[in-house]
Structure formats: structure tokens, C-alpha cells
CSV table of C-alpha atoms in Angstrom, one decimal:
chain,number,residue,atom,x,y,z
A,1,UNK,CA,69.1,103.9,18.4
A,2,UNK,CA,70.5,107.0,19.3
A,3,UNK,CA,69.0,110.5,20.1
A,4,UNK,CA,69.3,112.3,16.8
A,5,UNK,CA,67.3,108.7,15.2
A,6,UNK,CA,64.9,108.9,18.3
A,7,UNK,CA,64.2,112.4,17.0
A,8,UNK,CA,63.9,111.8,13.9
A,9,UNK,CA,61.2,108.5,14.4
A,10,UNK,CA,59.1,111.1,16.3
A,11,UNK,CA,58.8,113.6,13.9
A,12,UNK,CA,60.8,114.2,10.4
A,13,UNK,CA,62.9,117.4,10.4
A,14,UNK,CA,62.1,118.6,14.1
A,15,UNK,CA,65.4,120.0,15.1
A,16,UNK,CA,67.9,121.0,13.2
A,17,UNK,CA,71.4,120.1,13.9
A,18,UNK,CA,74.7,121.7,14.0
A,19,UNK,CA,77.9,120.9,12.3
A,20,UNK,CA,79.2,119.7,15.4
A,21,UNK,CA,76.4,117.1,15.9
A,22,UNK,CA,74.7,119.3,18.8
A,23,UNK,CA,71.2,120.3,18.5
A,24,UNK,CA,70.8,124.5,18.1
A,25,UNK,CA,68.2,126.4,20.5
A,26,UNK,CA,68.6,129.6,20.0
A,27,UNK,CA,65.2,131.5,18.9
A,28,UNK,CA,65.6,133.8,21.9
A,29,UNK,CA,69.1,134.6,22.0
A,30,UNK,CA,70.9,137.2,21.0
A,31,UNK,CA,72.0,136.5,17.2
A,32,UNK,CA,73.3,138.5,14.8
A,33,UNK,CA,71.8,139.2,11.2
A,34,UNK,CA,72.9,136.9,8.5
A,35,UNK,CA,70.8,138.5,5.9
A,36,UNK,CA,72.0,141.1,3.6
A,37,UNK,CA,71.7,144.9,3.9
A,38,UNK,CA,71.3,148.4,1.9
A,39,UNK,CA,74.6,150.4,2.8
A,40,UNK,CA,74.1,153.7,2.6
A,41,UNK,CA,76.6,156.7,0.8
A,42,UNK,CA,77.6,158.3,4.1
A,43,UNK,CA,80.4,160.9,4.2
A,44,UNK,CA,83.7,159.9,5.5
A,45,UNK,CA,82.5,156.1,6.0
A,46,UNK,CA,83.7,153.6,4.3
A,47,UNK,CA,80.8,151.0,3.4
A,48,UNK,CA,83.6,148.0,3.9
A,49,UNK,CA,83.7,149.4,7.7
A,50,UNK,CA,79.8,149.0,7.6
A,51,UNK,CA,77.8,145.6,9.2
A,52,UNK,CA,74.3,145.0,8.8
A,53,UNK,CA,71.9,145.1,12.1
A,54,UNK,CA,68.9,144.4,9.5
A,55,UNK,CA,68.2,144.4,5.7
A,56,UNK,CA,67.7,148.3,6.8
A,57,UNK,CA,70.1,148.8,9.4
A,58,UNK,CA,74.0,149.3,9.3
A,59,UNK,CA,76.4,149.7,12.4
A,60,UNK,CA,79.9,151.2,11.9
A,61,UNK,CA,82.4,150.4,15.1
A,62,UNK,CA,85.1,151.9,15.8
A,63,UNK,CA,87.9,152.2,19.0
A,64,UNK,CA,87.1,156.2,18.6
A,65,UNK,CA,83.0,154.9,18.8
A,66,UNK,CA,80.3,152.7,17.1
A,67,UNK,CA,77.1,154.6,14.7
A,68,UNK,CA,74.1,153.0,13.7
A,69,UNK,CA,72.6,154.4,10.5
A,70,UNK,CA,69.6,153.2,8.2
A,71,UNK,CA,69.4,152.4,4.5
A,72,UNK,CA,69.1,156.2,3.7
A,73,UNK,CA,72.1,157.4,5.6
A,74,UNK,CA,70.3,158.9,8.3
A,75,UNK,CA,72.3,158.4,11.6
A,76,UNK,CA,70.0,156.5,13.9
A,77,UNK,CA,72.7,156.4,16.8
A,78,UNK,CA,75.7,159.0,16.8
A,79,UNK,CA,79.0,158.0,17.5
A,80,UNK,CA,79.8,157.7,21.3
A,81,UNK,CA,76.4,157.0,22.6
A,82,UNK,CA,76.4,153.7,24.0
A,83,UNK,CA,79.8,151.3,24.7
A,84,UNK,CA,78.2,148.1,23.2
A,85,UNK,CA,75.5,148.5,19.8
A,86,UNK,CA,74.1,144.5,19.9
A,87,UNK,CA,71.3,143.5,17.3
A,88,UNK,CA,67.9,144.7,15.9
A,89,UNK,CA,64.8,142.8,16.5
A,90,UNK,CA,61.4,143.6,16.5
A,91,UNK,CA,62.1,147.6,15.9
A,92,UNK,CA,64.4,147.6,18.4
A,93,UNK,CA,68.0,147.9,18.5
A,94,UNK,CA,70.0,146.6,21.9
A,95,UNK,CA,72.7,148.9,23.5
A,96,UNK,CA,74.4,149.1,26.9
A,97,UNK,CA,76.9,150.9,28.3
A,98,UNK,CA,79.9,149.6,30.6
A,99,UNK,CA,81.6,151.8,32.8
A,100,UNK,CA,84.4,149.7,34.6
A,101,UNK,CA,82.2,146.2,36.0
A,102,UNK,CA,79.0,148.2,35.7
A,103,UNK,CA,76.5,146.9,32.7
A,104,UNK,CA,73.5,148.4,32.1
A,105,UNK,CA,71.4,147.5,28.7
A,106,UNK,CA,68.3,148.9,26.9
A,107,UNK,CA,67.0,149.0,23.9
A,108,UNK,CA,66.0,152.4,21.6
A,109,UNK,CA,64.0,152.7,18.5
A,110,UNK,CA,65.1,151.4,15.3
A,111,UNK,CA,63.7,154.1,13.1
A,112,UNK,CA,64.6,157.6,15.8
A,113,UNK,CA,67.2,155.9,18.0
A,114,UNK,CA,65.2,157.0,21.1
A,115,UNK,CA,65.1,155.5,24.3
A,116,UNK,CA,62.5,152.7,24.3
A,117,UNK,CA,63.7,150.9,27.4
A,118,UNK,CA,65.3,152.2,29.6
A,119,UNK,CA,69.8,151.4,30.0
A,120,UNK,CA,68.9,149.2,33.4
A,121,UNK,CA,69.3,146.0,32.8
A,122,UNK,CA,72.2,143.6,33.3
A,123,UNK,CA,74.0,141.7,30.1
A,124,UNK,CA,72.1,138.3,29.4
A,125,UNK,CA,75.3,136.9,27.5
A,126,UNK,CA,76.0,133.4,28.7
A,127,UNK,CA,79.7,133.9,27.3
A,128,UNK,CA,79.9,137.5,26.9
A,129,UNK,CA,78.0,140.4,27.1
A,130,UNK,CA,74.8,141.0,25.4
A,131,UNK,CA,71.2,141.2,25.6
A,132,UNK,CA,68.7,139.1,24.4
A,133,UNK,CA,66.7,139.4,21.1
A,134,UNK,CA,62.8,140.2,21.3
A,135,UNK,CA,61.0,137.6,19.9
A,136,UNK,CA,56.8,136.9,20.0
A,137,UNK,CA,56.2,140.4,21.2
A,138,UNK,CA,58.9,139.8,24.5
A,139,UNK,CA,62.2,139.6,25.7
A,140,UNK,CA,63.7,137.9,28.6
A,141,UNK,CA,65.8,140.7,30.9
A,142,UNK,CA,67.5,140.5,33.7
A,143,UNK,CA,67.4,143.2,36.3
A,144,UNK,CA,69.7,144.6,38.9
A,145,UNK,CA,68.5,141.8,41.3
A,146,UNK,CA,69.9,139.7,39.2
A,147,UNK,CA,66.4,138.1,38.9
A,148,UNK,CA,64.8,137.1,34.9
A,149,UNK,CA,61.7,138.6,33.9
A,150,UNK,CA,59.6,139.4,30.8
A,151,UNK,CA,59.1,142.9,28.8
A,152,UNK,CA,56.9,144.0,26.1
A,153,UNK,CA,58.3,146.0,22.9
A,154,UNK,CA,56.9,149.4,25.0
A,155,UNK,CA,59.5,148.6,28.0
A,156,UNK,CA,56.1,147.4,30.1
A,157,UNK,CA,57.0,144.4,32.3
A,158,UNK,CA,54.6,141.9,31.5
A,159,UNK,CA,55.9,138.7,33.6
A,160,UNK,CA,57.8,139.5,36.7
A,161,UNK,CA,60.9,139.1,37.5
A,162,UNK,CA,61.2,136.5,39.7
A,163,UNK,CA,63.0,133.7,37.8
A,164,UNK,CA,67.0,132.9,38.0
A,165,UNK,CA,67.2,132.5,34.5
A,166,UNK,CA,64.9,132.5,31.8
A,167,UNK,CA,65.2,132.3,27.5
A,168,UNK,CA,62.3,134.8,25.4
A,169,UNK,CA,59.7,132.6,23.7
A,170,UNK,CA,59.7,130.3,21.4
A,171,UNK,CA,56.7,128.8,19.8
A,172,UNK,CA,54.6,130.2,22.8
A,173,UNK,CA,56.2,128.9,25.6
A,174,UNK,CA,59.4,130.5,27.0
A,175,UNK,CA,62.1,128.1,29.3
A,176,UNK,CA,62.6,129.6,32.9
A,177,UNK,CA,64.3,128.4,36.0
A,178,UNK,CA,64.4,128.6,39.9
A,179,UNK,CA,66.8,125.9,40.9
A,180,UNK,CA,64.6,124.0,38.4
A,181,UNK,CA,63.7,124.3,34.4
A,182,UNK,CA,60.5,124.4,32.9
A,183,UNK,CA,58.5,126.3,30.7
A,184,UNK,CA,55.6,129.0,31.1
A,185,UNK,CA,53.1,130.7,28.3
A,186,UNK,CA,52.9,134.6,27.7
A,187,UNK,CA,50.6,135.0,30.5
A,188,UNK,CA,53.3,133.5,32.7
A,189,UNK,CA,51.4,130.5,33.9
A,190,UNK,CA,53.9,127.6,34.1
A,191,UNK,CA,52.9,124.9,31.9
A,192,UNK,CA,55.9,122.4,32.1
A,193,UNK,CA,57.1,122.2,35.8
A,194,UNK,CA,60.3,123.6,36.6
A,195,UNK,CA,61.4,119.7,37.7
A,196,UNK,CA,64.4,119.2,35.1
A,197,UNK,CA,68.0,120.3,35.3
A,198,UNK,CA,68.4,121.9,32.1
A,199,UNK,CA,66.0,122.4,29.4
A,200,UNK,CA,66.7,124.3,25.6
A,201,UNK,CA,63.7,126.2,23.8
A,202,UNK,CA,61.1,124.7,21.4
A,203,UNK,CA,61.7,124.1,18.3
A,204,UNK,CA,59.5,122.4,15.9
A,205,UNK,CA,57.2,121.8,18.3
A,206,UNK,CA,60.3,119.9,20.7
A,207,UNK,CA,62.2,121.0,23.8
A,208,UNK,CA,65.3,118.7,24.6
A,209,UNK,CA,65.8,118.6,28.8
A,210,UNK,CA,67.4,116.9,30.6
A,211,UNK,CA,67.4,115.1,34.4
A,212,UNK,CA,69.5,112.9,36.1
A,213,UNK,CA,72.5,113.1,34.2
A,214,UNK,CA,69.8,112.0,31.0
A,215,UNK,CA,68.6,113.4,28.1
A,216,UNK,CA,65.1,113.4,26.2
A,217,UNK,CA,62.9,115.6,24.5
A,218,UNK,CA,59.2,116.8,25.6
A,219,UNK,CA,56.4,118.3,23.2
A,220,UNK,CA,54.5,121.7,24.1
A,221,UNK,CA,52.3,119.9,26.5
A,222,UNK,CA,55.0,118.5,28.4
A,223,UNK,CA,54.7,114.8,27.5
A,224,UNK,CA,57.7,113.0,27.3
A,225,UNK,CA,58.4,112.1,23.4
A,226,UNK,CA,62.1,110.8,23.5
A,227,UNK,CA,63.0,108.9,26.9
A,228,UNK,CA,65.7,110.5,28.9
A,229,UNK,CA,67.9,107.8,28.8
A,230,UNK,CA,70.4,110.0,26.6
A,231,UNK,CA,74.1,110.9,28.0
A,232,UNK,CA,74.0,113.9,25.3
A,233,UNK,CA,72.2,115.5,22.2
């Protein structure tokens, strides 16, 4: 049997499954909004130049500078502000600014565009730039050190920042890694060892990881469910 039927003999409709035949992972990532969107009358805009951040939320980019406004037409973010305007989640809208190599990200109220956390923190784009999307109250960051920590919707740091990567939480628990993966909880206890060489977030109540070349899957208590005998998912 192979690992999607593995899966599947564990637990019907765990994971779902790309197009491509790879598992997704992604609750903490930075994603865009899919859903639809109120675009507002705005003077001099065109609505066909407007994208949705939330159902509430449009940015308009431009070369000359991007503008965030909400549903109403008021303009959340004015044009020029920030270099990069990412996605909304959890009242919070990601921006950063580049100037030349420098990145520094924060994120600023959804509702008055004010600063909520502070532009200090380096992009957490695996391919590009970005930042990660709250999610459970928290978002993973990554600080000048180029160490991973955790922050709260006030900007508070909740975990520290002590991890060389790390994913915001998913189902409770939260992948991190030093040298190692594993996962910890919201208090930042580790409750799957950081002992395997990759691991992706939970998702239905499964984490795929892998170790030694192999892959399996593990449930919230760190019990092997699906051997790692896998050479991919």
C-alpha cells in the first residue's frame, strides 16, 4: 500500500491532497484570500485594479504605490506607506518595507492601519518574501538574529525566540526546529521531540515527518500512525 492508502486506512479524509499528488500543510503560512470581497466606490480607482485582503478588505498596487482600503472606501493604508502590503488575518494586515537587501515586516490594524507590531522583523517567505499569517491567537516571526519565535495579536512575544525555524499553530501544536523538527504547544513546551528531519503542520489531527530519508505520519501525541518507510508523500 502506498502512503496516500496508509493515510487513508488510519483515518478517512485526514489530509487533503493537492493536484499534484502532494499532501498541503499550510495553516500557518502566508496565504492569500480566496474568498470574495465588497469593493468599494473610491475616486479615481478602478475596482478591476482592486484585490481582496478579506471579505472587508481591498488592496490596490501600483509601481507609483500600493493602498489598502475597507468595504466603505475608507483608506486603511495610504499609497506609499509600506514597499510590500501581504494578507489580513486575525485583524491584522502584514506589511514590510525593503530598502535595497534590508527587510523589515510588521503588521498594523485592519480597521485604523496603525502600527500593531512593530516593522522589525525579517520576511518568513520560504520562496519569496512574506510574513506569516496569525493563526490560534499567534504568529511565527523571525527576528533580526535570524532566530523563530512566537507573538501574540498585541506584538507581545509569547514564546521566545530561540528556534531556527518554526510554522504558527495548527491544531494546538506549532512545528519548530533546531537542527531537528518537532512540535511544541502555546505554552512553548515541546511535546514531539525535535528528532526528525523535516516535519509539515497538523492537519486533521496528522503531521507527516520524516527521518532517514523516510516518510510517515504521527498524531498530536506524537505516536507514530503511518510507518516511515515512505520515499515521499
Amino acid at each position: 500500500m502506498d502512503f496516500y492508502g496508509e493515510i487513508m486506512k488510519t483515518k478517512s479524509s485526514l489530509l487533503k491532497v493537492a493536484l499534484s499528488g502532494f499532501f498541503i500543510f499550510s495553516a500557518g503560512s502566508a496565504m492569500a484570500y480566496e474568498g470574495s470581497c465588497t469593493k468599494p466606490n473610491v475616486s479615481g480607482v478602478s475596482k478591476d485594479d482592486m484585490s481582496c485582503l478579506s471579505k472587508n478588505l481591498v488592496a490596490v498596487y501600483g509601481e507609483d504605490g500600493s493602498m489598502v482600503f475597507d468595504s466603505k472606501g475608507k483608506k486603511i493604508i495610504p499609497k506609499n506607506r509600506y514597499t510590500y502590503i501581504f494578507q489580513e488575518t486575525e485583524g491584522l494586515i502584514a506589511v514590510a518595507n525593503e530598502r535595497g537587501s534590508s527587510f523589515s515586516g510588521g503588521y498594523v490594524d485592519s480597521k485604523t492601519g496603525k502600527e500593531v507590531i512593530p516593522l522589525k522583523y525579517l520576511s518568513t517567505g520560504h520562496n519569496d518574501v512574506g510574513l506569516n499569517s496569525f493563526n490560534e491567537g499567534l504568529v511565527a516571526l523571525q527576528n533580526q538574529n535570524n532566530k523563530y519565535g512566537f507573538v501574540n495579536t498585541s506584538g507581545k512575544t509569547v514564546i521566545p525566540f530561540n528556534y531556527d525555524s518554526a510554522e504558527s499553530f495548527s491544531e494546538g501544536l506549532a512545528v519548530v526546529s533546531k537542527g531537528k523538527y518537532g512540535f511544541i504547544d502555546k505554552t512553548g513546551k515541546t511535546v514531539v521531540p525535535l528528532n526528525y528531519d523535516y516535519a509539515n503542520s497538523f492537519s486533521e489531527g496528522l503531521a507527516t515527518v520524516k527521518k532517514n530519508g523516510k516518510w510517515g505520519a504521527i498524531n498530536k501525541q506524537g505516536k507514530v500512525v503511518v510507518p516511515l518507510k515512505f520515499e515521499g508523500v
